[in-house]
Coordinates of C-alpha atoms and ligand atoms in Angstrom, one line a residue:
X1 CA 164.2 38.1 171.4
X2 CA 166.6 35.8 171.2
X3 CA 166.1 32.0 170.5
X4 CA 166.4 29.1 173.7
X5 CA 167.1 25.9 172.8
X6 CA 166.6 23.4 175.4
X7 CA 169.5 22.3 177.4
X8 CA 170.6 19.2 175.8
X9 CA 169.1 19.8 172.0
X10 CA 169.9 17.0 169.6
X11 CA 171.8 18.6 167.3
X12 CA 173.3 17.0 164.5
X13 CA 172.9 15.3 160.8
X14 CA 170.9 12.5 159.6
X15 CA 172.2 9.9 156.3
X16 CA 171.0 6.6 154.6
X17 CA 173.1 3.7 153.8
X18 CA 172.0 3.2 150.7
X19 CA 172.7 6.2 150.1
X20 CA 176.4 7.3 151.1
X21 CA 177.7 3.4 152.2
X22 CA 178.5 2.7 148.9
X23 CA 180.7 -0.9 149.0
X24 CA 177.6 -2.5 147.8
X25 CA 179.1 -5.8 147.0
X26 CA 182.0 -5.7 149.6
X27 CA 182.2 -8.3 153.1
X28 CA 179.1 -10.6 152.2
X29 CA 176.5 -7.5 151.5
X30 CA 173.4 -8.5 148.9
X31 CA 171.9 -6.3 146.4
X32 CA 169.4 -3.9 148.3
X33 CA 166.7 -2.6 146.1
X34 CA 168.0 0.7 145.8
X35 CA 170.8 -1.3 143.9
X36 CA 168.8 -2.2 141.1
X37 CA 167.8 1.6 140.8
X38 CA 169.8 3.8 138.3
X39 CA 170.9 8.2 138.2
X40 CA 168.0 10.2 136.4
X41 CA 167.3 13.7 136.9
X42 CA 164.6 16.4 137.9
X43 CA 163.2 15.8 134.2
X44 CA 164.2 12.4 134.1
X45 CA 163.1 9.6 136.6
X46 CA 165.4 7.3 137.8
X47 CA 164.9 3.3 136.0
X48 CA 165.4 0.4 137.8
X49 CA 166.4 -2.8 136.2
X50 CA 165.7 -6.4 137.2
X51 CA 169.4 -7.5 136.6
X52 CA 171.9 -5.4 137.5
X53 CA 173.8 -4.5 134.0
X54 CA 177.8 -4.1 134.4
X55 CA 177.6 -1.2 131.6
X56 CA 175.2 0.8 133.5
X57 CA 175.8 3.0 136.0
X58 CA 174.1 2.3 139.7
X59 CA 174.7 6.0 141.6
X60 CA 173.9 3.4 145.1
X61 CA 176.5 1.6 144.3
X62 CA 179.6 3.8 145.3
X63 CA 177.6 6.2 147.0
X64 CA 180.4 8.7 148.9
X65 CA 182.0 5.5 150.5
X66 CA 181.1 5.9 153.6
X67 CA 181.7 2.3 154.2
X68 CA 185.7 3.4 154.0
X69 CA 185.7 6.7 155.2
X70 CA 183.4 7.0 158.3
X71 CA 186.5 7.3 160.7
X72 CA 187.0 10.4 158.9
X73 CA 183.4 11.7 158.7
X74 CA 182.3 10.9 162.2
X75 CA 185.7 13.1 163.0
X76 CA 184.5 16.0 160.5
X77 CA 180.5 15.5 162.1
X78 CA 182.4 16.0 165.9
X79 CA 184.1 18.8 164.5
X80 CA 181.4 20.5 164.0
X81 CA 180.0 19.5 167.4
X82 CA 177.3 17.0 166.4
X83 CA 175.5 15.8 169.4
X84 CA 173.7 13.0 167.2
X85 CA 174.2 11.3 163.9
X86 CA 171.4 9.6 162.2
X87 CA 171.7 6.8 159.9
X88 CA 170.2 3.2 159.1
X89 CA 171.7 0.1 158.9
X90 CA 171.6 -1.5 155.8
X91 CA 169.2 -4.7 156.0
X92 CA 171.1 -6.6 153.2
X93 CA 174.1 -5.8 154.5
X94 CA 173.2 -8.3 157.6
X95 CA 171.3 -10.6 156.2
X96 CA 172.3 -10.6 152.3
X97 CA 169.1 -12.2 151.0
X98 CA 166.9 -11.8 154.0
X99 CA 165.7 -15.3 154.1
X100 CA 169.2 -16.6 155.8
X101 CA 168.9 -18.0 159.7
X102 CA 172.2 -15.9 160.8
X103 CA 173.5 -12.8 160.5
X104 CA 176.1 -11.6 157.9
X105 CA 179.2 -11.4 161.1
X106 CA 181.3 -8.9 158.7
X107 CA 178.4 -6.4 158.4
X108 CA 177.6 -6.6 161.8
X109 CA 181.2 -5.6 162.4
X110 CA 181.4 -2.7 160.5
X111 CA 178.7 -1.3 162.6
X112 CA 180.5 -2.3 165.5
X113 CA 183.1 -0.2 163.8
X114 CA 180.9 2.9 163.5
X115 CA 179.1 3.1 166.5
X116 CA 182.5 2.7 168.8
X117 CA 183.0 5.5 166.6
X118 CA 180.6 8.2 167.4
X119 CA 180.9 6.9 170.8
X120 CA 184.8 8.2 170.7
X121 CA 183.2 11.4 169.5
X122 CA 180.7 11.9 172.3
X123 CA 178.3 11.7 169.3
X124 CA 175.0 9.4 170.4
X125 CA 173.6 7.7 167.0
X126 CA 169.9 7.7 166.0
X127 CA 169.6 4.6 163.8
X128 CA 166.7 3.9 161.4
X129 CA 166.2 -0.1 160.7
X130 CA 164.7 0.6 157.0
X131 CA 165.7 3.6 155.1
X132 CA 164.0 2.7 151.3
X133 CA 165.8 -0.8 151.1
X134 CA 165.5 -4.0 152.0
X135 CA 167.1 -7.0 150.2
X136 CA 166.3 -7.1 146.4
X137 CA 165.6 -11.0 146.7
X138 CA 162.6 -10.2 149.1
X139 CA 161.5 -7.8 146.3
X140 CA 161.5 -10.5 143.3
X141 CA 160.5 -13.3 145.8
X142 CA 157.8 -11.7 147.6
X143 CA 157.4 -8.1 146.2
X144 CA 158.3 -6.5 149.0
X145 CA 155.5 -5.8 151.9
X146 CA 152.8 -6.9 150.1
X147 CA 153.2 -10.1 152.0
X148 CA 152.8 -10.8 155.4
X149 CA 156.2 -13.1 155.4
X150 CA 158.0 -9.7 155.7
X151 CA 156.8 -9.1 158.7
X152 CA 158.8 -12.1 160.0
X153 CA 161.9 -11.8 158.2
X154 CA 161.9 -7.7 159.3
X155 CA 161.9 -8.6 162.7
X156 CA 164.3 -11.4 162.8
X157 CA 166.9 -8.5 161.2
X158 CA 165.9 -6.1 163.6
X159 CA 165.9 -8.4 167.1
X160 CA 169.4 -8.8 165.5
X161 CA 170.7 -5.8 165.4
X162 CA 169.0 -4.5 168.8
X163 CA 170.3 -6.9 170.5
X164 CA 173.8 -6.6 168.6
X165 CA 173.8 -2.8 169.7
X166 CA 171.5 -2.5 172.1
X167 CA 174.4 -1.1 174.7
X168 CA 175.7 1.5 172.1
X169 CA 172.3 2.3 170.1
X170 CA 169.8 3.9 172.5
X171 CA 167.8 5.6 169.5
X172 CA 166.2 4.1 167.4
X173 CA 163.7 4.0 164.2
X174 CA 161.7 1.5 162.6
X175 CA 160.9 2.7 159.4
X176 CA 161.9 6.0 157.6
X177 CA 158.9 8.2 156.2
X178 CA 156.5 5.3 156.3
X179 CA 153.7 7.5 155.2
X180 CA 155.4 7.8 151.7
X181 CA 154.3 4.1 151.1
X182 CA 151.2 5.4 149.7
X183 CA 153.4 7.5 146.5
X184 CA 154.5 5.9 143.9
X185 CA 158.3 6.2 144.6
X186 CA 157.7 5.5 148.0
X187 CA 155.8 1.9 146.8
X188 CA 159.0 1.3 145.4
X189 CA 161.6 2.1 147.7
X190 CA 159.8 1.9 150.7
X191 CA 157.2 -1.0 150.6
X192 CA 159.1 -2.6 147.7
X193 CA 156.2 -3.1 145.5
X194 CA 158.4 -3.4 142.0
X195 CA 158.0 -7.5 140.9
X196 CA 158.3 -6.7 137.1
X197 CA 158.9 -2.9 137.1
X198 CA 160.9 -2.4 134.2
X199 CA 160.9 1.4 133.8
X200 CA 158.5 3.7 133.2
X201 CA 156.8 2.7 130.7
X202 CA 155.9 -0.8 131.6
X203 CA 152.8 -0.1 133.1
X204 CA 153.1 -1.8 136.2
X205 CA 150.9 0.4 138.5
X206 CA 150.1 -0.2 142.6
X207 CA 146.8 0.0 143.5
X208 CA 145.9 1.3 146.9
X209 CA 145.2 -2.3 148.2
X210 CA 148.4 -3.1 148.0
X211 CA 149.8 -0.2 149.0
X212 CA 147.7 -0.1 151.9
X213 CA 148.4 -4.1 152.9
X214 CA 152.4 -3.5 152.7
X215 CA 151.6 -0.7 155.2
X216 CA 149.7 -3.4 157.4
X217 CA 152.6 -5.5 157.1
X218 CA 154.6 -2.4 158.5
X219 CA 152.8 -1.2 161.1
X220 CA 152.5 -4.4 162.4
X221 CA 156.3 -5.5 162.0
X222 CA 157.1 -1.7 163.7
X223 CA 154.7 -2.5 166.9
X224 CA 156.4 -6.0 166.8
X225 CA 160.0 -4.4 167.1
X226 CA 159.0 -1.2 169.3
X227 CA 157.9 -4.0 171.7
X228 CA 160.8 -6.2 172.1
X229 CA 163.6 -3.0 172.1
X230 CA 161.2 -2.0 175.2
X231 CA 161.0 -5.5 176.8
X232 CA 164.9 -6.1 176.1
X233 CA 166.4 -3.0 177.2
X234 CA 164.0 -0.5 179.2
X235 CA 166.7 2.9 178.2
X236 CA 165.6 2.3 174.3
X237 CA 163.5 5.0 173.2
X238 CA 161.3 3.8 169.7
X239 CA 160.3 6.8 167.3
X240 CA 158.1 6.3 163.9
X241 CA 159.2 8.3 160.9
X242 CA 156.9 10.4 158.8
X243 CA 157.9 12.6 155.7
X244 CA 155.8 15.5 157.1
X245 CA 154.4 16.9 153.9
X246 CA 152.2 20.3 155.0
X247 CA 149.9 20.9 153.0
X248 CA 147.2 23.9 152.8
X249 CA 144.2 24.9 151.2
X250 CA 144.7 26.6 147.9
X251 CA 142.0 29.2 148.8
X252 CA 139.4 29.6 151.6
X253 CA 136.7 28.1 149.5
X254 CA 135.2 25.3 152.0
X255 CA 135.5 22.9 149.1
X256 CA 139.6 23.4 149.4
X257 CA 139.4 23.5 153.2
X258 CA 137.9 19.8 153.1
X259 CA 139.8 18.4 150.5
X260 CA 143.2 20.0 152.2
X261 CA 141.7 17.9 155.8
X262 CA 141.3 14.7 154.0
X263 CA 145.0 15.5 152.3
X264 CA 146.6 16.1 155.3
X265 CA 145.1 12.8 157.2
X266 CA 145.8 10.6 154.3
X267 CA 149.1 11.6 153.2
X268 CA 150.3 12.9 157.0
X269 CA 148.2 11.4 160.0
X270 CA 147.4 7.9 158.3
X271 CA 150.5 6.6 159.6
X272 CA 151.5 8.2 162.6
X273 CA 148.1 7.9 164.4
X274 CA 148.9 4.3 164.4
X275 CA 152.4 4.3 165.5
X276 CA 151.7 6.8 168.2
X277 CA 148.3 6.2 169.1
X278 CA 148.7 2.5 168.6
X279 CA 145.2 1.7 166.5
X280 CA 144.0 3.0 162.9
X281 CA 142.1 6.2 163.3
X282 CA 138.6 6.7 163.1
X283 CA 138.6 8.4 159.4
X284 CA 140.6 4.9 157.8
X285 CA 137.2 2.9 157.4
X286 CA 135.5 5.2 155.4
X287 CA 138.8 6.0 153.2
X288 CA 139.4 2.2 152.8
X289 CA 136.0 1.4 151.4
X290 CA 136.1 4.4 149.1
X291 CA 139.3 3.2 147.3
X292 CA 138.5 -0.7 147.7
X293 CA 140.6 -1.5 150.2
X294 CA 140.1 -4.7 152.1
X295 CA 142.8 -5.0 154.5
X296 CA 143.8 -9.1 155.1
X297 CA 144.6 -9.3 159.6
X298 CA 145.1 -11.9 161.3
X299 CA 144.4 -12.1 164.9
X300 CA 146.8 -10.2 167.0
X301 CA 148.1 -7.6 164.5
X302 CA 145.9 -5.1 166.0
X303 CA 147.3 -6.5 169.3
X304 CA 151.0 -5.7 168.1
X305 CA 149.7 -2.5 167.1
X306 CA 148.3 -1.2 169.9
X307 CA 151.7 -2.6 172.2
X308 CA 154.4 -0.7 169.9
X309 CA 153.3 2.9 170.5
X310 CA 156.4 4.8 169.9
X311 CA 158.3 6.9 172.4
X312 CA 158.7 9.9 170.3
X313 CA 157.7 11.5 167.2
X314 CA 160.3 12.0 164.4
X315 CA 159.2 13.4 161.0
X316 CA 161.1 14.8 158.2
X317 CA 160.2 18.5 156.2
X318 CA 160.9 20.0 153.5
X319 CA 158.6 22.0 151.8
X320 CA 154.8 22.6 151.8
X321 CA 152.4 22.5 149.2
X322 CA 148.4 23.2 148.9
X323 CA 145.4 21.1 148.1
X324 CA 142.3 22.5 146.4
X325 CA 139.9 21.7 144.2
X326 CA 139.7 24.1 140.7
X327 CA 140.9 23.6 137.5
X328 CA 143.1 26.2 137.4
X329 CA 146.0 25.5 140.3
X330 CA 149.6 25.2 139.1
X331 CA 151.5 22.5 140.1
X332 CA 154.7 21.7 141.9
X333 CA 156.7 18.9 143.2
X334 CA 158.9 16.9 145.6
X335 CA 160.4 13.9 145.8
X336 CA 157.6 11.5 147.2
X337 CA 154.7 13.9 146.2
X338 CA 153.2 16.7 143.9
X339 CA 151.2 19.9 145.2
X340 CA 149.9 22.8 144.3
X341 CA 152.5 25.8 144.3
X342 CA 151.9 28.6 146.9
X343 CA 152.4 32.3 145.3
X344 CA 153.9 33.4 148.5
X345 CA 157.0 30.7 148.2
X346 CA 160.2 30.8 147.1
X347 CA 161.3 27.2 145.6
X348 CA 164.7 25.7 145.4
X349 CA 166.0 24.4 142.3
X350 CA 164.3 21.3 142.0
X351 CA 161.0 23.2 142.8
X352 CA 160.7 22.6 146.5
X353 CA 159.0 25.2 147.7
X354 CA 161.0 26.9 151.0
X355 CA 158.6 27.4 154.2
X356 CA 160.3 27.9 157.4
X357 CA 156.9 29.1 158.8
X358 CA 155.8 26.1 157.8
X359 CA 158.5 24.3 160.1
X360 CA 157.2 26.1 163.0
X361 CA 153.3 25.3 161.8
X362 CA 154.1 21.9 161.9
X363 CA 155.7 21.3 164.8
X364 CA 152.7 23.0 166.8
X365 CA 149.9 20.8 164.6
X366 CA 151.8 17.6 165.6
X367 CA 152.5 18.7 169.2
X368 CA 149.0 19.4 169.4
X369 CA 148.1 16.3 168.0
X370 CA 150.2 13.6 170.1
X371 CA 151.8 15.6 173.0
X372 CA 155.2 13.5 173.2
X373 CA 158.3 14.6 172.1
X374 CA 159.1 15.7 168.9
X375 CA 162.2 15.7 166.3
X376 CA 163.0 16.9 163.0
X377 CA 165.3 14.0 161.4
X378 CA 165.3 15.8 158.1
X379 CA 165.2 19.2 157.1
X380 CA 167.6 20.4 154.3
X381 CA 168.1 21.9 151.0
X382 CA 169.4 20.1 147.8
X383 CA 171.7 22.9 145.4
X384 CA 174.2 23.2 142.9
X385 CA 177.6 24.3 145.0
X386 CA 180.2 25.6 142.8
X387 CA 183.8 24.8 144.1
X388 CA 186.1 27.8 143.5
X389 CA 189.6 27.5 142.2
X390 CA 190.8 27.8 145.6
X391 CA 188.4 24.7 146.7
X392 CA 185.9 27.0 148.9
X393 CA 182.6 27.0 148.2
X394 CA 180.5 29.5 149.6
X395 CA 176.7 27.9 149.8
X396 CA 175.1 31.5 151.3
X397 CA 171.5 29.7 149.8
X398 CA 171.9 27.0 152.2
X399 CA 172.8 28.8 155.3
X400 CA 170.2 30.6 154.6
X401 CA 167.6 28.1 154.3
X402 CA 169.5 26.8 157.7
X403 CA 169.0 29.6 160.2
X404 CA 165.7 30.3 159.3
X405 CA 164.2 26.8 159.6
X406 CA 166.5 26.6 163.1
X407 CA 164.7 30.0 164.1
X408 CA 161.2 28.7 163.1
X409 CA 162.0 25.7 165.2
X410 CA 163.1 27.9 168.3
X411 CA 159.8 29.5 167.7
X412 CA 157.9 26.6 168.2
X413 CA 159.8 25.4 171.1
X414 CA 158.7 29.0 172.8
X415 CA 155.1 28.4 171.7
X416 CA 155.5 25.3 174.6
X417 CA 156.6 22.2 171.6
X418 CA 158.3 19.4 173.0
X419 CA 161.1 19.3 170.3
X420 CA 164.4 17.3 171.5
X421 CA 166.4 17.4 168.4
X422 CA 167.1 18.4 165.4
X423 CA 169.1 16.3 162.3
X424 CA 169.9 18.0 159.1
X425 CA 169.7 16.0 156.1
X426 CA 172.7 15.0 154.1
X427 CA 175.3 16.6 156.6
X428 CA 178.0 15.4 154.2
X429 CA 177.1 15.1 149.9
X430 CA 175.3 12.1 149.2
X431 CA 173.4 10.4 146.3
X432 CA 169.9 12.1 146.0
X433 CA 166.8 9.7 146.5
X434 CA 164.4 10.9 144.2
X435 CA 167.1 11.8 141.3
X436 CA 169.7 9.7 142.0
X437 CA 172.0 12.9 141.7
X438 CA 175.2 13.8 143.4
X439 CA 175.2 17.5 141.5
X440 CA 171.6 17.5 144.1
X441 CA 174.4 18.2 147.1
X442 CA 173.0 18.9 150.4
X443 CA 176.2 18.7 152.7
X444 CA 177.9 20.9 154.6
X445 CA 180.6 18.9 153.8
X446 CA 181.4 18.7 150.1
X447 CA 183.0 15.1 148.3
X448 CA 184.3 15.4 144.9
X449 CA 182.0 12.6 143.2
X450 CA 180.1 13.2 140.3
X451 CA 177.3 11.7 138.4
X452 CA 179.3 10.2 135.7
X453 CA 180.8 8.3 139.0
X454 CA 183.9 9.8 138.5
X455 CA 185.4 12.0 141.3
X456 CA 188.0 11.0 144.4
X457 CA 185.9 11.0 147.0
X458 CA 188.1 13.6 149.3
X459 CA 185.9 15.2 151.5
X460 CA 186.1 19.5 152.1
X461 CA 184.3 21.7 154.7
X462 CA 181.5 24.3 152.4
X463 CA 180.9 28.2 154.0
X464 CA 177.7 26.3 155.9
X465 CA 180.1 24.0 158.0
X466 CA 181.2 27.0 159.7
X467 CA 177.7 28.5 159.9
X468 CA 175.9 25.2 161.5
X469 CA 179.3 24.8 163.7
X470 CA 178.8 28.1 165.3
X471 CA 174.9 27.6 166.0
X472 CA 175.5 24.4 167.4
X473 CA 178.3 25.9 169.7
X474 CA 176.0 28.3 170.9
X475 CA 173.3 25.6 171.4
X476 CA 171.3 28.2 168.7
X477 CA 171.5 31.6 170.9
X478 CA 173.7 32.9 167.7
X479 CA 174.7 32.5 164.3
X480 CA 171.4 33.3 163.2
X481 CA 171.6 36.6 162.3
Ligands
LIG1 C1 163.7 12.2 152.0 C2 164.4 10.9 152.2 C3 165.9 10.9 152.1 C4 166.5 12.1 151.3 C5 165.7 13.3 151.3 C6 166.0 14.3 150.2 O1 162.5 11.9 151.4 O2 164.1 10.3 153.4 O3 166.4 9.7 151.9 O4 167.0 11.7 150.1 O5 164.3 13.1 151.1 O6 165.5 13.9 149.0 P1 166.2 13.8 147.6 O7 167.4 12.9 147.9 O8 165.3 13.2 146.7 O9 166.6 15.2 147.2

């Protein structure tokens, strides 16, 4: 049978500013903390440095150039019928320190810029507030969330920007996969936790209080914002952002099965049952007192919580993995995370493992869970393209991986899920999060940029341009064959 997709479906591509902007220095921006972060590879993890070094190379830095091309992208994006583009604003962009009383009027422009843009294009945008980055002073001056000033300074940016673009911006996001806060990378990118993280081997390590007060400091900022985008403009529609990392149990030994449940709501329900549900959830005490946690509140926060419940339920996925409990599991990884590897999975060069079954798993488990609207805002696959001498390249693996995860999600739409959208990540090359990598290419639109930073940034349509083109055209009843 064939798949429906509701009338309407979101389709379209989903980006960070810190990582395709580039322009990092240009119109009164301030380093962001992805800034500081340099390339490394699947065997190599990226370093960050305190000071930025002029003979090292920052991948963040140049990114694709959005910053100077997005006429030209949004066009491409429209071309191939996008109904939706997600991206974030770039905190340090609009307030270059984070500490300053007004806004950064140049970066504020350029959004103007964009927005106007996909507005031209019949293109609606999906903006996140906080993609990983936030101003590398708060980091050295605060690290990051760990302290409650955050909260503060986050929504002083974000009352800016709502009510900068609150006519043109009826989507929005407050942070992107919040839940990763509890990985390491995530502590860094995402929460910030870094003062005096030199590399790997300075031994700097998070402990889960910390971890587990920045996320405080988030929910509570998030419930803050969701609040005041609801009170200043009743059309705005909130979403949380979770990196939906399904996990199962290794084998059916009831050992597995518990330590897979206790998985799953640490790493995946933590953070949404508070953003959707608007309180912690019942499991969170006993977890807390088992790894020392002793959250600091003050009166209200749990107040703030309870009044930012999101209006829908955005989640990014990728992979799966399993959880078990004997010696003798082999391991594999993601960006954020490490899990056991599934026998019955393919994985894709940098070891994530492909589950479009998965996809459709997860969208009923969350459905089930929170019964509001749902959307994917990531799903993609990171490859080597090769460019042939006539400048196609024919990425067959990644239309692939594309119509089956868009047939798993009309699936799940038929089994009754409320699923409004769906955003492919990296709808144009960008610089890979966890690597640092531009040779990591997930577009569907290919830019000659390399990472040795050399390359001239011209854009080119790949085989899957075509492919996604023709399945949003169809609003999904073909090119799935
Ligand atoms: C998610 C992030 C994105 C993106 C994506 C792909 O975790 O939200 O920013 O980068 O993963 O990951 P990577 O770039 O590490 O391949």
């Amino acid at each position: 049978m064939a798949v429906v997709f509701p009338e309407g479906f979101l389709w379209g591509g989903a980006t960070a500013a810190n990582q395709f902007e580039g322009a990092w220095d240009v119109d009164g921006r301030g380093p962001s903390v992805d800034d500081h972060f340099m390339g490394g590879s699947f065997e190599r993890p990226r370093e960050i440095t305190r000071d930025i070094d002029p003979n090292k190379l920052y991948p963040n830095h140049d990114g694709i150039d959005f910053y100077h091309h997005s006429e030209e992208d949004i066009a491409l994006f429209a071309e191939m019928g996008f109904k939706v583009f997600r991206m974030s604003i770039s905190w340090s962009r609009i307030f270059p320190t984070g500490e300053e009383e007004t806004p950064n009027e140049r970066g504020l422009a350029f959004y103007d810029r964009v927005f106007d843009c996909c507005r031209e294009h019949g293109i609606e945008p999906l903006v996140t507030l906080s993609h990983y980055e936030m101003p590398y002073h708060l980091v050295e001056k605060y690290n990051g969330w760990e302290s409650r000033e955050l909260i503060e300074l986050f929504y002083r940016y974000a009352t800016c920007v709502i009510d900068r673009y609150h006519d043109r911006v009826r989507m929005w996001l407050t942070f992107n996969e919040i839940n990763t806060g509890t990985s390491a990378l995530g502590a860094m990118m995402s929460t910030g936790l870094i003062r005096g993280y030199e590399g790997p081997s300075s031994g700097i390590e998070v402990t889960p209080q910390q971890c587990y007060q920045a996320l405080h400091h988030q929910f509570v900022a998030s419930g803050r914002v969701v609040r005041y985008a609801h009170e200043t403009n009743t059309e705005l529609k909130m979403g949380n952002m979770d990196c939906f990392i399904l996990s199962y149990a290794a084998t059916c030994d009831p050992a597995d099965v518990w330590a897979n449940e206790c998985e799953m709501n640490r790493m995946n329900w933590y953070c949404s049952d508070v953003q959707v549900r608007g309180a912690y959830p019942f499991y969170a005490r006993r977890y807390w007192r088992e790894h020392g946690v002793e959250l600091a509140m003050e009166p209200g926060d749990l107040d703030d919580i309870a009044a930012g419940k999101v209006d829908f339920y955005t989640f990014s996925y990728y992979m799966s993995s399993t959880v078990g409990t004997h010696a003798d599991m082999e391991m594999t990884q993601g960006n954020m995370v490490f899990g056991g590897k599934n026998p019955y999975l393919e994985s894709t060069d940098w070891g994530w493992q492909i589950d479009p079954t998965g996809l459709r798993y997860a969208l009923n488990q969350i459905y089930a869970r929170y019964q509001i609207p749902l959307m994917v805002v990531e799903n993609g696959m990171g490859a080597y393209d090769k460019v042939e001498e006539d400048g196609s390249i024919h990425d067959a693996y990644r239309i692939d991986y594309l119509k089956r995860h868009v047939r798993a999600m009309g699936e799940a739409i038929d089994d009754g899920v409320d699923l409004i959208g769906y955003t492919w990540w990296g709808p144009i090359d960008l610089v890979s999060a966890g690597t640092g990598e531009m040779r990591k290419r997930y577009g569907f639109i290919y830019v000659d940029k390399h990472d040795d930073g050399t390359g001239t940034c011209a854009r080119s349509r790949k085989d899957s341009f075509f492919a996604y083109q023709k399945i949003i055209q169809s609003n999904g009843a073909s090119g799935l064959d």
